[in-house]
mmCIF file with all atom_site columns, C-alpha atoms in Angstrom:
data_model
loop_
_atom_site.group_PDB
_atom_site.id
_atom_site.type_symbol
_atom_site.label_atom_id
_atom_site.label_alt_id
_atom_site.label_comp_id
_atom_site.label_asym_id
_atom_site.label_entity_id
_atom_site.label_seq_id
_atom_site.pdbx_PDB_ins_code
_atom_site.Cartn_x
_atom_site.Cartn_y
_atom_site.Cartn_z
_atom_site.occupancy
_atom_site.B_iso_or_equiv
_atom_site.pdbx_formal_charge
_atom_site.auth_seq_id
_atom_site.auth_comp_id
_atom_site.auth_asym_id
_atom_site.auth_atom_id
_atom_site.pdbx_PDB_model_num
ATOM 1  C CA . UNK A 1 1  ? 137.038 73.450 101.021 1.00 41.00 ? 74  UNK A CA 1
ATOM 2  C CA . UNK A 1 2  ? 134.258 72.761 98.380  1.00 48.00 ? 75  UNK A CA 1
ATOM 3  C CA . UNK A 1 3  ? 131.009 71.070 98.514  1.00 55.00 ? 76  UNK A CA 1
ATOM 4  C CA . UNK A 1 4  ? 132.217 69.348 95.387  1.00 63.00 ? 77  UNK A CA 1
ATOM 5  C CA . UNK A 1 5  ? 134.730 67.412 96.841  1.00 76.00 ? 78  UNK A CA 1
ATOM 6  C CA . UNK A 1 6  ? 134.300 63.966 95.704  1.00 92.00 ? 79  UNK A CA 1
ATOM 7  C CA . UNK A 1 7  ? 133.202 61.060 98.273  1.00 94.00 ? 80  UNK A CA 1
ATOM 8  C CA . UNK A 1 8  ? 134.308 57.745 98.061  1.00 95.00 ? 81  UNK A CA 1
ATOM 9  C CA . UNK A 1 9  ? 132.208 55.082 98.988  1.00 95.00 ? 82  UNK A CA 1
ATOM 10 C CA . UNK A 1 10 ? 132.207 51.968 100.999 1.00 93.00 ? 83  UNK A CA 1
ATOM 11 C CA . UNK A 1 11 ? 129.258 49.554 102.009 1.00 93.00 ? 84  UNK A CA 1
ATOM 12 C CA . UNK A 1 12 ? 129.747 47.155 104.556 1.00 90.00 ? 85  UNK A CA 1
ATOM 13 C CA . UNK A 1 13 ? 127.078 44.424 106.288 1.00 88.00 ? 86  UNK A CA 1
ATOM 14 C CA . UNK A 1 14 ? 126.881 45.034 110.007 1.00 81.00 ? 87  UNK A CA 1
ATOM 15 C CA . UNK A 1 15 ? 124.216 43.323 112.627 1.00 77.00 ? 88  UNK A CA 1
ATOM 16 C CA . UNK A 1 16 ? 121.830 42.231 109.335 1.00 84.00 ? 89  UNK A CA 1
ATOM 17 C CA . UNK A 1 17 ? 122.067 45.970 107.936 1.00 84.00 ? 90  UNK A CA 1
ATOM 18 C CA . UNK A 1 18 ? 124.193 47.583 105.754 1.00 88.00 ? 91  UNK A CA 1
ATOM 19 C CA . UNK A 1 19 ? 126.270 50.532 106.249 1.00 91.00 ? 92  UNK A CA 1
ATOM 20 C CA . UNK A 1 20 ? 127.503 53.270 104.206 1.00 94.00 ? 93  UNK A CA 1
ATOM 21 C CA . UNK A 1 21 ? 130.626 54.670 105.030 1.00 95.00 ? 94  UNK A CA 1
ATOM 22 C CA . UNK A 1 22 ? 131.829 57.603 102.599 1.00 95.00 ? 95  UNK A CA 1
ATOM 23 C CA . UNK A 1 23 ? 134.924 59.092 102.814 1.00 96.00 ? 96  UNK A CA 1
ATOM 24 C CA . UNK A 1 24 ? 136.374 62.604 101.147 1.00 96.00 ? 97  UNK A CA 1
ATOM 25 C CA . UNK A 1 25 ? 140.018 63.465 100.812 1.00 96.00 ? 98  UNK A CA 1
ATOM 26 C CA . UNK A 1 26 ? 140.935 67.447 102.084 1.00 95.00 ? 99  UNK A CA 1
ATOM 27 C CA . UNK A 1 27 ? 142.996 69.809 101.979 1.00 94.00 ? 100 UNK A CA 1
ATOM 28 C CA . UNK A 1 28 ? 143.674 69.291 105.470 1.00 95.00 ? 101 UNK A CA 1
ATOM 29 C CA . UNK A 1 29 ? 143.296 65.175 106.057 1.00 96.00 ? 102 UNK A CA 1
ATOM 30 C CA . UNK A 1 30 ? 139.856 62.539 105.569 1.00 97.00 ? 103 UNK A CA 1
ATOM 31 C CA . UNK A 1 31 ? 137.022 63.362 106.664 1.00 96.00 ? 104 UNK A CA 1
ATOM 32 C CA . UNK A 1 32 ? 134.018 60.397 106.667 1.00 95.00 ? 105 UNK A CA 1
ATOM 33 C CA . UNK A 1 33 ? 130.487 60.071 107.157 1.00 94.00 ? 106 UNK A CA 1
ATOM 34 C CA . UNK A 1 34 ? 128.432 56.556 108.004 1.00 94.00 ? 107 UNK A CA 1
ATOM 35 C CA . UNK A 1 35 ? 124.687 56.040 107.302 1.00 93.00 ? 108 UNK A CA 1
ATOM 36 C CA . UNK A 1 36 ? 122.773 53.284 109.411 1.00 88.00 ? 109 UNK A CA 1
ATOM 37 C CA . UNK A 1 37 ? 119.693 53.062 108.309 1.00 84.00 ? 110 UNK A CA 1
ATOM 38 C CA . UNK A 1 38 ? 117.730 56.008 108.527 1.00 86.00 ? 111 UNK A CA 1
ATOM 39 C CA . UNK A 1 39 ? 120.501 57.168 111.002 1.00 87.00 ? 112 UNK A CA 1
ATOM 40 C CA . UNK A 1 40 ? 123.657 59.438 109.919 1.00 90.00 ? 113 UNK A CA 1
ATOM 41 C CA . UNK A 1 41 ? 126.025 59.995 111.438 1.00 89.00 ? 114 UNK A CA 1
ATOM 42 C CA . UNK A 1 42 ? 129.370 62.739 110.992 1.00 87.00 ? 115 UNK A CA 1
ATOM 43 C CA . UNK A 1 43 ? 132.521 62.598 112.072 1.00 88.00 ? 116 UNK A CA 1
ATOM 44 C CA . UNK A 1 44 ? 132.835 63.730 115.398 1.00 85.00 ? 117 UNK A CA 1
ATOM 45 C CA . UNK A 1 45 ? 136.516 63.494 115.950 1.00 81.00 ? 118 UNK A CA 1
ATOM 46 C CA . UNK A 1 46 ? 137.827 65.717 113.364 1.00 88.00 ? 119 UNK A CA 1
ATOM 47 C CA . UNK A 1 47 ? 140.304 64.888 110.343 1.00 95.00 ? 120 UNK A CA 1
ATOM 48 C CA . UNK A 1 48 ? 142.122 61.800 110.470 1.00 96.00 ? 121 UNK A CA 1
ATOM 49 C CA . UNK A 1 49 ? 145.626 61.651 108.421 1.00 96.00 ? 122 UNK A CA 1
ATOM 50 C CA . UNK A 1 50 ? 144.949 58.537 106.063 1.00 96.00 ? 123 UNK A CA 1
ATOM 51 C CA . UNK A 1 51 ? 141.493 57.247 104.251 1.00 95.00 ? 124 UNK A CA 1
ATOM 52 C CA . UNK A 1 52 ? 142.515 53.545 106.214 1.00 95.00 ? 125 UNK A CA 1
ATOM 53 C CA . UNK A 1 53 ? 142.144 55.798 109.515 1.00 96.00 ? 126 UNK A CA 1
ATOM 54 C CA . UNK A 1 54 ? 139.002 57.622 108.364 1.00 95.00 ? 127 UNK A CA 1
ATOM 55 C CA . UNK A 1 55 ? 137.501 54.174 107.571 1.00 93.00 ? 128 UNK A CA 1
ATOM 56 C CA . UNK A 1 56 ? 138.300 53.304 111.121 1.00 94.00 ? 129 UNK A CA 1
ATOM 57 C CA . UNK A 1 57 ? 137.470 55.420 112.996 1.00 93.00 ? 130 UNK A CA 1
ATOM 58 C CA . UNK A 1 58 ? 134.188 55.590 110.974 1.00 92.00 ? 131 UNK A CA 1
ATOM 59 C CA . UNK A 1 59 ? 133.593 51.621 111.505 1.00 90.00 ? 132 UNK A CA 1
ATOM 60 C CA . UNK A 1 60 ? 134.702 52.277 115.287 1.00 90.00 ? 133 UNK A CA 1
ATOM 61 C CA . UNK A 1 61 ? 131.645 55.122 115.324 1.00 87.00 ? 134 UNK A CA 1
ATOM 62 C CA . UNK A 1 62 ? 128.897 53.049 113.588 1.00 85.00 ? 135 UNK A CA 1
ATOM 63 C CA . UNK A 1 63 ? 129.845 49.666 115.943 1.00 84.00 ? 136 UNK A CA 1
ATOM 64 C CA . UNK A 1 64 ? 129.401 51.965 118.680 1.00 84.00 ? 137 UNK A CA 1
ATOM 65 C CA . UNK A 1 65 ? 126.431 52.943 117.729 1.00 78.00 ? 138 UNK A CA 1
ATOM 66 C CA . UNK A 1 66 ? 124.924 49.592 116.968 1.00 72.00 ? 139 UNK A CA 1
ATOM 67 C CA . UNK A 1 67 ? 125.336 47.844 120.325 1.00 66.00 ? 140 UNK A CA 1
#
């Protein structure tokens, strides 16, 4: 695993902000990350098997979060 692995990224409008979900393919499965704001947040989970999942369970995460 490398620090150069390259994110893909996603913005999405949630609650009047935006959010920034990124996602990076492994050797291993998708790992994500979401930024709220000043607020970031990792994926606690672990890996999941697709990017649709990681953009889930990311989404799932930063909703969550917002109420």
């Amino acid at each position: 695993m490398t620090e150069r692995t390259q994110w893909h990224e996603s913005t999405i409008p949630m609650d009047g902000q935006q959010i920034l979900i990124r996602t990076r393919h492994l050797p291993n499965g998708w790992d994500w990350q979401v930024r709220m704001g000043e607020e970031d947040l990792d994926n606690p989970a672990g890996l999941a098997d697709t990017q649709e999942r990681a953009i889930s369970a990311a989404l799932h995460e930063a909703a969550g979060r917002a109420i």
